mmCIF file of C-alpha atoms in Angstrom:
data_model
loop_
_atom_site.group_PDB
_atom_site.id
_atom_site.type_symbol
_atom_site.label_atom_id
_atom_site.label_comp_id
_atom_site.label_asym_id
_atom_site.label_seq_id
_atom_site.Cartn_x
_atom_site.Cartn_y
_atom_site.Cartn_z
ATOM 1 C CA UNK A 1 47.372 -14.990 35.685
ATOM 2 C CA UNK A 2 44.524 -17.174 35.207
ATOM 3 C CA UNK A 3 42.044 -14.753 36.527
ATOM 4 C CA UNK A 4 43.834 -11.909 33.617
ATOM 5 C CA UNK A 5 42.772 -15.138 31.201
ATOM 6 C CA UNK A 6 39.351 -15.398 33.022
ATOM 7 C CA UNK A 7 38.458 -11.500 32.318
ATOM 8 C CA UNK A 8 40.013 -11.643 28.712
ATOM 9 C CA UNK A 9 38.201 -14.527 27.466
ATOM 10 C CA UNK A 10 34.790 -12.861 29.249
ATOM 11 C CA UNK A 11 35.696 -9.472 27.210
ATOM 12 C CA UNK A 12 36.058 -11.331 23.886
ATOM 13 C CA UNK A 13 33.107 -13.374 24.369
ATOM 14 C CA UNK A 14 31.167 -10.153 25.412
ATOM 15 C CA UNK A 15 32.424 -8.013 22.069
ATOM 16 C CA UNK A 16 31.408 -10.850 20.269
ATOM 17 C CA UNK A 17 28.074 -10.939 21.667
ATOM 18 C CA UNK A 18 27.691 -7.286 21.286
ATOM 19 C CA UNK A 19 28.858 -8.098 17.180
ATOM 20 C CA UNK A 20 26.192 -10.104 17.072
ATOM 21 C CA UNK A 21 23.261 -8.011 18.596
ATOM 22 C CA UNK A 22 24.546 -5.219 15.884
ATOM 23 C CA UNK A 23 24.938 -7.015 12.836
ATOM 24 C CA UNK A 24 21.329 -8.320 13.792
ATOM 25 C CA UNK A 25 20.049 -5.070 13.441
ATOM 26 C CA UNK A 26 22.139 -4.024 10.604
ATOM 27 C CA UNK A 27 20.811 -6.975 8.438
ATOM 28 C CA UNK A 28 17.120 -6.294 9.247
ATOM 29 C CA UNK A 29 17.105 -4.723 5.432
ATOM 30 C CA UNK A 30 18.526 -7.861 4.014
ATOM 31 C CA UNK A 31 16.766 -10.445 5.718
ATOM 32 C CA UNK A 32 13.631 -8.226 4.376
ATOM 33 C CA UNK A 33 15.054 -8.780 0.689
ATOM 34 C CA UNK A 34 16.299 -12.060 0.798
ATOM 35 C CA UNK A 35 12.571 -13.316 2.648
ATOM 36 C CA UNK A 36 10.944 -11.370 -0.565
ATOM 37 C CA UNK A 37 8.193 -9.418 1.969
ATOM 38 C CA UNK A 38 7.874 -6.991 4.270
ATOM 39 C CA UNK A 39 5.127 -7.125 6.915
ATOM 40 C CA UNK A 40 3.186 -4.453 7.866
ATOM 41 C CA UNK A 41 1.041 -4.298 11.058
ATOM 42 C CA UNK A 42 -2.263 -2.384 10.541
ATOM 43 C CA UNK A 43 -5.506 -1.937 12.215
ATOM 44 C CA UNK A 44 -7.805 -2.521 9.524
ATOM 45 C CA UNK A 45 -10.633 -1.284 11.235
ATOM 46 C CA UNK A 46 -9.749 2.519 10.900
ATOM 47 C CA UNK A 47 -10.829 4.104 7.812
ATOM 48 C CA UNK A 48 -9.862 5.604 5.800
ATOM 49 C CA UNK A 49 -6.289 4.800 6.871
ATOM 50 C CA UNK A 50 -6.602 0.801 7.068
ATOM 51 C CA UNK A 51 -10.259 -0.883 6.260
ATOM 52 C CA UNK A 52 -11.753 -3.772 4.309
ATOM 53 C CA UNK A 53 -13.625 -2.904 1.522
ATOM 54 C CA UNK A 54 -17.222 -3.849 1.757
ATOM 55 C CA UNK A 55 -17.332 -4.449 -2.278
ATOM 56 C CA UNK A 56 -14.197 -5.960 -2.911
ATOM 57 C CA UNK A 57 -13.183 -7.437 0.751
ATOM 58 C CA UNK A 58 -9.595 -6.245 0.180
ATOM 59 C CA UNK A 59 -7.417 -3.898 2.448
ATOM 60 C CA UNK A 60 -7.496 -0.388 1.456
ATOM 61 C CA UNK A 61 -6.355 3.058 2.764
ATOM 62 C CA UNK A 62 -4.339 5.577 3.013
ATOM 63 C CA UNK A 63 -1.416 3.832 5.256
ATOM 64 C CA UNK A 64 -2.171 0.620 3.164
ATOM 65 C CA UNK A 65 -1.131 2.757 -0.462
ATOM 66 C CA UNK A 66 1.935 4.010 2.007
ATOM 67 C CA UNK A 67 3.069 0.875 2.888
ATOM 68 C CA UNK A 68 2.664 -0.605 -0.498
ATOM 69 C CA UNK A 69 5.012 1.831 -1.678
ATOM 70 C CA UNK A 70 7.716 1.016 0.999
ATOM 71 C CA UNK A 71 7.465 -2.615 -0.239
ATOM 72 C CA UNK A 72 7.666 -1.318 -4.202
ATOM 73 C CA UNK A 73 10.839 0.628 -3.017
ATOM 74 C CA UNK A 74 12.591 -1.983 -1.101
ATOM 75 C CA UNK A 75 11.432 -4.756 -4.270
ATOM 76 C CA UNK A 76 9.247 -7.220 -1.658
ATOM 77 C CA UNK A 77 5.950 -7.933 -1.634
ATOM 78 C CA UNK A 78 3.872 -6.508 1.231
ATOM 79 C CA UNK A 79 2.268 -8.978 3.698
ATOM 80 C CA UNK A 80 -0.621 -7.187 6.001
ATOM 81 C CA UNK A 81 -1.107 -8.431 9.813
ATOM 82 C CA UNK A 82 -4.350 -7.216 11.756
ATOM 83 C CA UNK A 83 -4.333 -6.001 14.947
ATOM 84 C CA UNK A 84 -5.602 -4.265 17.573
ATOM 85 C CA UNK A 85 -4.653 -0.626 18.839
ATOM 86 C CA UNK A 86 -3.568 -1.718 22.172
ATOM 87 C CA UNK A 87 -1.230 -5.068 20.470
ATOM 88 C CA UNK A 88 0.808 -2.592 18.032
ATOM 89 C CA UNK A 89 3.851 -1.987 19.960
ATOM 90 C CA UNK A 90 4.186 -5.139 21.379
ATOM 91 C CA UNK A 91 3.600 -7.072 17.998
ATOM 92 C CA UNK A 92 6.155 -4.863 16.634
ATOM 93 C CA UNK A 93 8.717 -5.426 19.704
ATOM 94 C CA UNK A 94 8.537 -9.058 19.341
ATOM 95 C CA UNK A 95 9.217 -9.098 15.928
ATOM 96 C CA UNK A 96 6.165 -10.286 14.891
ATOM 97 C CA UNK A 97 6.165 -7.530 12.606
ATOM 98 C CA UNK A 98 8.486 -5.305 10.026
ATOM 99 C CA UNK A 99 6.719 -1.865 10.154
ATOM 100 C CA UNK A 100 3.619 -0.677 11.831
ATOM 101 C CA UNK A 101 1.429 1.415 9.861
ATOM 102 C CA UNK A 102 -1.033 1.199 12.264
ATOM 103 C CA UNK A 103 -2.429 4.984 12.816
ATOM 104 C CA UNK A 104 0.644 5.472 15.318
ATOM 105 C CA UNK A 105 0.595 8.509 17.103
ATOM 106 C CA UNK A 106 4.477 10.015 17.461
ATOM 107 C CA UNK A 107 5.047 11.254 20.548
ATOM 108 C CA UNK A 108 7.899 11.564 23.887
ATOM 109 C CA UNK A 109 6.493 8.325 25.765
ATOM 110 C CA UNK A 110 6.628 5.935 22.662
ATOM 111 C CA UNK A 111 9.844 7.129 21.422
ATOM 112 C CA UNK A 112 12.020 5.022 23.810
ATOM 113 C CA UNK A 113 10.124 1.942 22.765
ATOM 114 C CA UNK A 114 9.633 2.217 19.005
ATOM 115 C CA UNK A 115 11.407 4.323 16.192
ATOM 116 C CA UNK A 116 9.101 6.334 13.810
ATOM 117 C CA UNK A 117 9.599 7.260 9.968
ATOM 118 C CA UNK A 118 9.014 10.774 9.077
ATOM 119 C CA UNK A 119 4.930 12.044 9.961
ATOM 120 C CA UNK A 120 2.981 11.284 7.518
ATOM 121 C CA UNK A 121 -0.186 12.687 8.600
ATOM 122 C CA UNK A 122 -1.364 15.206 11.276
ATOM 123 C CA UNK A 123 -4.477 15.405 13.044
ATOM 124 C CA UNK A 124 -5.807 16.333 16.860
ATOM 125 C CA UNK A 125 -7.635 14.519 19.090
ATOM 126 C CA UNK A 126 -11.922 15.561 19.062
ATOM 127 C CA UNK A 127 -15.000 14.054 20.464
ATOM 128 C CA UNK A 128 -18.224 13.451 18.784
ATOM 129 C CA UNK A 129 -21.335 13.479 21.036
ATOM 130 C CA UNK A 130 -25.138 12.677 20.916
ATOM 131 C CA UNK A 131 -26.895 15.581 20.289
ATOM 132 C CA UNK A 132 -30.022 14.529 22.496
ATOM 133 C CA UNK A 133 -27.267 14.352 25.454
ATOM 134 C CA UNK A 134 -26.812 18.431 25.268
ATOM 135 C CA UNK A 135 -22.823 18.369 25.678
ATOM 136 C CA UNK A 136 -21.767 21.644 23.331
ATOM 137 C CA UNK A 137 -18.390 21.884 25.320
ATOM 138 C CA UNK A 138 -15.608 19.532 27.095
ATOM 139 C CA UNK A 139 -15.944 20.202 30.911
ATOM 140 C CA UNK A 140 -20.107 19.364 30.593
ATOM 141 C CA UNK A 141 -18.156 15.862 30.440
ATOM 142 C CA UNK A 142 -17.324 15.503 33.733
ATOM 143 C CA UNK A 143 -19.168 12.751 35.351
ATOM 144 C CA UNK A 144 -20.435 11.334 31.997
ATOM 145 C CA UNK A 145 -19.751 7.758 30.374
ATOM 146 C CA UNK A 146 -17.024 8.412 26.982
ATOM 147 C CA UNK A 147 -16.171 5.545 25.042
ATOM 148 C CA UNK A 148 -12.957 5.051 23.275
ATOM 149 C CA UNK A 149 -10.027 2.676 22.145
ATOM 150 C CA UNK A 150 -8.087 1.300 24.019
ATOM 151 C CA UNK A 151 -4.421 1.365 24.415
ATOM 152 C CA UNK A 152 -4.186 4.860 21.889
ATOM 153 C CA UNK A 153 -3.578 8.229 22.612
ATOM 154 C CA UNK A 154 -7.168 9.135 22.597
ATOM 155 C CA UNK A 155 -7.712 7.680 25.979
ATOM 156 C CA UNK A 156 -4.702 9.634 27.294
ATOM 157 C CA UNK A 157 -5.725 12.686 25.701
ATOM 158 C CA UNK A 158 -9.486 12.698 27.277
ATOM 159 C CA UNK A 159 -8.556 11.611 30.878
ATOM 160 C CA UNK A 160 -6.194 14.614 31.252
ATOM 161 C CA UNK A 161 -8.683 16.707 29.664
ATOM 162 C CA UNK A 162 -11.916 15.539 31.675
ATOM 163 C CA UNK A 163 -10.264 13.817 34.588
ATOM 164 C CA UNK A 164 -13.772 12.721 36.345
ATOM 165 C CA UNK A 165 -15.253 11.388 32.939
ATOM 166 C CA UNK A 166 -15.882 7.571 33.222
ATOM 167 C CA UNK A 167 -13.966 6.449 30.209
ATOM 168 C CA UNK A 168 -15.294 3.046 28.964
ATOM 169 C CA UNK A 169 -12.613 1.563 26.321
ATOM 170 C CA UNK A 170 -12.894 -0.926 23.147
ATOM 171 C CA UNK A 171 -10.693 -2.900 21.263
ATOM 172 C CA UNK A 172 -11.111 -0.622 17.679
ATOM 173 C CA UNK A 173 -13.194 2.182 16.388
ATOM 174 C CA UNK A 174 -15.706 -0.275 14.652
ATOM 175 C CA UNK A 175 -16.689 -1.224 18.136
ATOM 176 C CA UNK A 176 -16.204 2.245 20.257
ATOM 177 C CA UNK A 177 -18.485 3.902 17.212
ATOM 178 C CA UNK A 178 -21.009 0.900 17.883
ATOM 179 C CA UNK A 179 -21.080 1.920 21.283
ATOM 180 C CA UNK A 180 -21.917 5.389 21.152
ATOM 181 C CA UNK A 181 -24.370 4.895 18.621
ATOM 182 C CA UNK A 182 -26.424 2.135 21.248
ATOM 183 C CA UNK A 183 -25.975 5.056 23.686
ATOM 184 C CA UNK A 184 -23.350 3.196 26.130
ATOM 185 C CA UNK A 185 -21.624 6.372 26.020
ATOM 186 C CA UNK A 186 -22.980 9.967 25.356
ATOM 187 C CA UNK A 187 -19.343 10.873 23.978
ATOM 188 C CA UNK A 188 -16.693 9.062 21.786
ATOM 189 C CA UNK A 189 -12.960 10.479 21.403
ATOM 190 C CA UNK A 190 -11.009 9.511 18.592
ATOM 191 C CA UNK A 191 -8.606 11.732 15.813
ATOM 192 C CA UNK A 192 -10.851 13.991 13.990
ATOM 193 C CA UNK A 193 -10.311 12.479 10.532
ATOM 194 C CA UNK A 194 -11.592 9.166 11.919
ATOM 195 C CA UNK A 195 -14.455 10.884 13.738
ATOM 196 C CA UNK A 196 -14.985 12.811 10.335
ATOM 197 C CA UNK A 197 -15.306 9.084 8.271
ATOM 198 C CA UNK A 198 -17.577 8.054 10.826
ATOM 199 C CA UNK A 199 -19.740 11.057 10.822
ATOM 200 C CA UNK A 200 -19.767 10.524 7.003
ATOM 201 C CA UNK A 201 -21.103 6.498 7.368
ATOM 202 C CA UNK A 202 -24.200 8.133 9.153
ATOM 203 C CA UNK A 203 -26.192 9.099 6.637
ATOM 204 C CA UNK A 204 -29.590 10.948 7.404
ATOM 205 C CA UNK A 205 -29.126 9.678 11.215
ATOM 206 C CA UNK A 206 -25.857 12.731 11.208
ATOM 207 C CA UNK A 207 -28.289 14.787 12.685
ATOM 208 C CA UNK A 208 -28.492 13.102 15.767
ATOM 209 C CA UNK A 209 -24.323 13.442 16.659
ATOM 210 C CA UNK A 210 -21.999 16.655 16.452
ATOM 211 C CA UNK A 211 -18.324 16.917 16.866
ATOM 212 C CA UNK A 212 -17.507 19.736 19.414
ATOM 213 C CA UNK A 213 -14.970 22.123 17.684
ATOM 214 C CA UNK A 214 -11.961 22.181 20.379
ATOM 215 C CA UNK A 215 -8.936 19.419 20.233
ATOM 216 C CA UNK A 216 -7.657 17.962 22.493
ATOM 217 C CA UNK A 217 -4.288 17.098 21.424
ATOM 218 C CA UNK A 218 -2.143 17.068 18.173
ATOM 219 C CA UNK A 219 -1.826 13.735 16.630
ATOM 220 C CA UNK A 220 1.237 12.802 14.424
ATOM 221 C CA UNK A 221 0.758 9.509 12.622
ATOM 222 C CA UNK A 222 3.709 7.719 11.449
ATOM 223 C CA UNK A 223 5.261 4.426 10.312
ATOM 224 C CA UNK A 224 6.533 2.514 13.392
ATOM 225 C CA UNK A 225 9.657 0.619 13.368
ATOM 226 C CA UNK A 226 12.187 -1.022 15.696
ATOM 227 C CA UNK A 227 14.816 0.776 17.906
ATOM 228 C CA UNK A 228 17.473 0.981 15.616
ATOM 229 C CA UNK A 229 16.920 -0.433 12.951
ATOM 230 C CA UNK A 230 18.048 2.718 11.214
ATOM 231 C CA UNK A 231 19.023 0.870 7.258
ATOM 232 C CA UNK A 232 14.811 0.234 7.182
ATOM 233 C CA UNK A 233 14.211 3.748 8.522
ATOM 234 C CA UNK A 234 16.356 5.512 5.588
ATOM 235 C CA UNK A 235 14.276 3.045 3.353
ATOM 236 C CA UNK A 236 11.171 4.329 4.676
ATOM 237 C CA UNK A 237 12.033 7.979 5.011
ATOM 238 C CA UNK A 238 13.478 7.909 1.193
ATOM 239 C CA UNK A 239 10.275 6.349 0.343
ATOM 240 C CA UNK A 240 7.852 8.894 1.882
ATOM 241 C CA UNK A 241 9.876 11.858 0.620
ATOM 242 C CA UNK A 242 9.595 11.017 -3.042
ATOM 243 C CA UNK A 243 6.004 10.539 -2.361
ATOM 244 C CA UNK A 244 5.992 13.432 -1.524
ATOM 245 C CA UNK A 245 8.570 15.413 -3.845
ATOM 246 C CA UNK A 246 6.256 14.019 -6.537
ATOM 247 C CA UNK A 247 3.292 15.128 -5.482
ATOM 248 C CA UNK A 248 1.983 11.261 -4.949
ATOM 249 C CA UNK A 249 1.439 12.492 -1.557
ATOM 250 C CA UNK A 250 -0.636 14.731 -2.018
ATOM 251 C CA UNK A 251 -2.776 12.818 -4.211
ATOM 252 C CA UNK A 252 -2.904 10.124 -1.863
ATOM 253 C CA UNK A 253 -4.414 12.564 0.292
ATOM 254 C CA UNK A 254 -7.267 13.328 -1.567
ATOM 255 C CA UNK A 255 -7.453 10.397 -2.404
ATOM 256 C CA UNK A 256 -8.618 9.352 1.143
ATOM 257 C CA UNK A 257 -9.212 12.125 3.052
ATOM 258 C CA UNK A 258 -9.918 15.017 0.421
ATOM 259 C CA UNK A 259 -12.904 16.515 -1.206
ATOM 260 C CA UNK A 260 -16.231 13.821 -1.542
ATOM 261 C CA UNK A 261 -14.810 11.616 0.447
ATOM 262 C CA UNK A 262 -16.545 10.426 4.269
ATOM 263 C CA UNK A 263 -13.500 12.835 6.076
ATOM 264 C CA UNK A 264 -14.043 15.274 3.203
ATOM 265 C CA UNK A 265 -10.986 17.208 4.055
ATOM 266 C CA UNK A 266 -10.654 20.541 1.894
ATOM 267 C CA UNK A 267 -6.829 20.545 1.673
ATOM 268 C CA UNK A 268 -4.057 19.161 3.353
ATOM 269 C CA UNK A 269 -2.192 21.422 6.031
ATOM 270 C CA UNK A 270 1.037 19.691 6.244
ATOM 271 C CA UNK A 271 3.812 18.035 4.369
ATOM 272 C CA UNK A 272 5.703 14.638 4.703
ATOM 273 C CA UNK A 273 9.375 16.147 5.784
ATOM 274 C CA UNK A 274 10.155 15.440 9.437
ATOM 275 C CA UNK A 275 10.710 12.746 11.960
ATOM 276 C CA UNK A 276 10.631 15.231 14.522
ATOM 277 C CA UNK A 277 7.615 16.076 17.047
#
């Protein structure tokens, strides 16, 4: 009898646990709300999608104007936390953050540690190299030095592709740029519209880099979240679909990425509709 009492007392206290844990997650939304702000985890190193403005030292970009209309949408202000690529998951885990929006590559591997919100952008993977180095295609890689950030997808992307490259990482782009410019690296992989605002910052020295024309890898960026915290997701998703319903989207696009600016995209070649990859 008393060890029937024993295992019902453990059951109730373990379905009460387990009410806890889920109403935890359930009130994510409302704890949002009732603090008055969201926080967002960005890079702010990665133009054009999170960067300080040399003129105005403010935080601008394209998953900046994303995030700030998450925040509009939910009624909060938006609060924006710095960090580096390799930090983003963690920070997020730990609850040290709301929502990454982070340049956050969806993909298999990361979806049993973080949720995403429908992709919001879509790029590939490319390499930019020093033209006096004479690399015109991927495998002339082998053996060479490649700089990179570390922690992202980039560095998984050129390892499988050029297995015997020496890959030398970096905390952000700022610094992985740097580096190939001071020739510590004859290549430097990162998602084409990145490379493409870089390219744009070089002015007359452009002549001296190229970015070789294969991928390697498709990159789809997306707001980061917590495993289920599924009444922020809806939020989100709701969010980014009347951005783009609207056409907002779109214009944010251009905005950023499109005609005259450093990435000087001609168009955008995808839409903001699914969570899936």
């Amino acid at each position: 009898m008393a060890t029937r009492r024993t295992l019902l007392a453990c059951a109730i206290a373990l379905s009460a646990q387990l009410a806890l844990a889920g109403g935890a997650h359930a009130d994510q939304l409302a704890d949002i709300r009732k603090k008055g702000e969201i926080v967002f985890g960005v890079l702010g190193t990665d133009e054009p999608n999170s960067f300080i403005d040399p003129k105005t030292r403010e935080l601008v970009g394209y998953e900046v104007d994303l995030a700030k209309a998450v925040a509009k949408k939910i009624g909060v202000k938006p609060v924006f936390r710095q960090m580096s690529v390799a930090a983003r998951i963690p920070e997020l885990q730990q609850g040290h953050v709301d929502v990454l929006a982070a340049t956050l590559t969806h993909n298999k591997e990361r979806e049993s540690q973080v949720d995403f919100a429908l992709t919001h952008f879509v790029t590939g993977s490319k390499v930019m190299v020093r033209a006096a180095g004479g690399v015109t295609a991927l495998p002339q890689l082998a053996g060479k030095k490649v700089v990179t950030v570390r922690g992202g997808t980039q560095e998984t992307n050129i390892r499988a592709a050029v297995p015997t490259a020496t890959i030398v990482t970096f905390e952000n782009t700022q610094q992985a740029f740097q580096a190939l410019q001071q020739g510590k690296g004859i290549a430097y992989v990162n998602d084409e519209s990145s490379l493409l605002a870089d390219y744009g910052k070089l002015g007359p020295g452009a002549k001296n880099f190229t970015i070789l024309p294969n991928s390697i890898g498709v990159e789809s960026i997306a707001l980061g979240l917590r495993k289920g915290e599924k009444s922020l997701k809806a939020v989100v998703d709701a969010t980014l679909r009347e951005l783009e319903t609207s056409g907002a989207a779109n214009a944010l696009f251009n905005k950023w990425y499109g005609p005259g600016t450093r990435p000087n995209m001609t168009k955008r070649t995808f839409s903001i509709h699914t969570d899936k990859i």
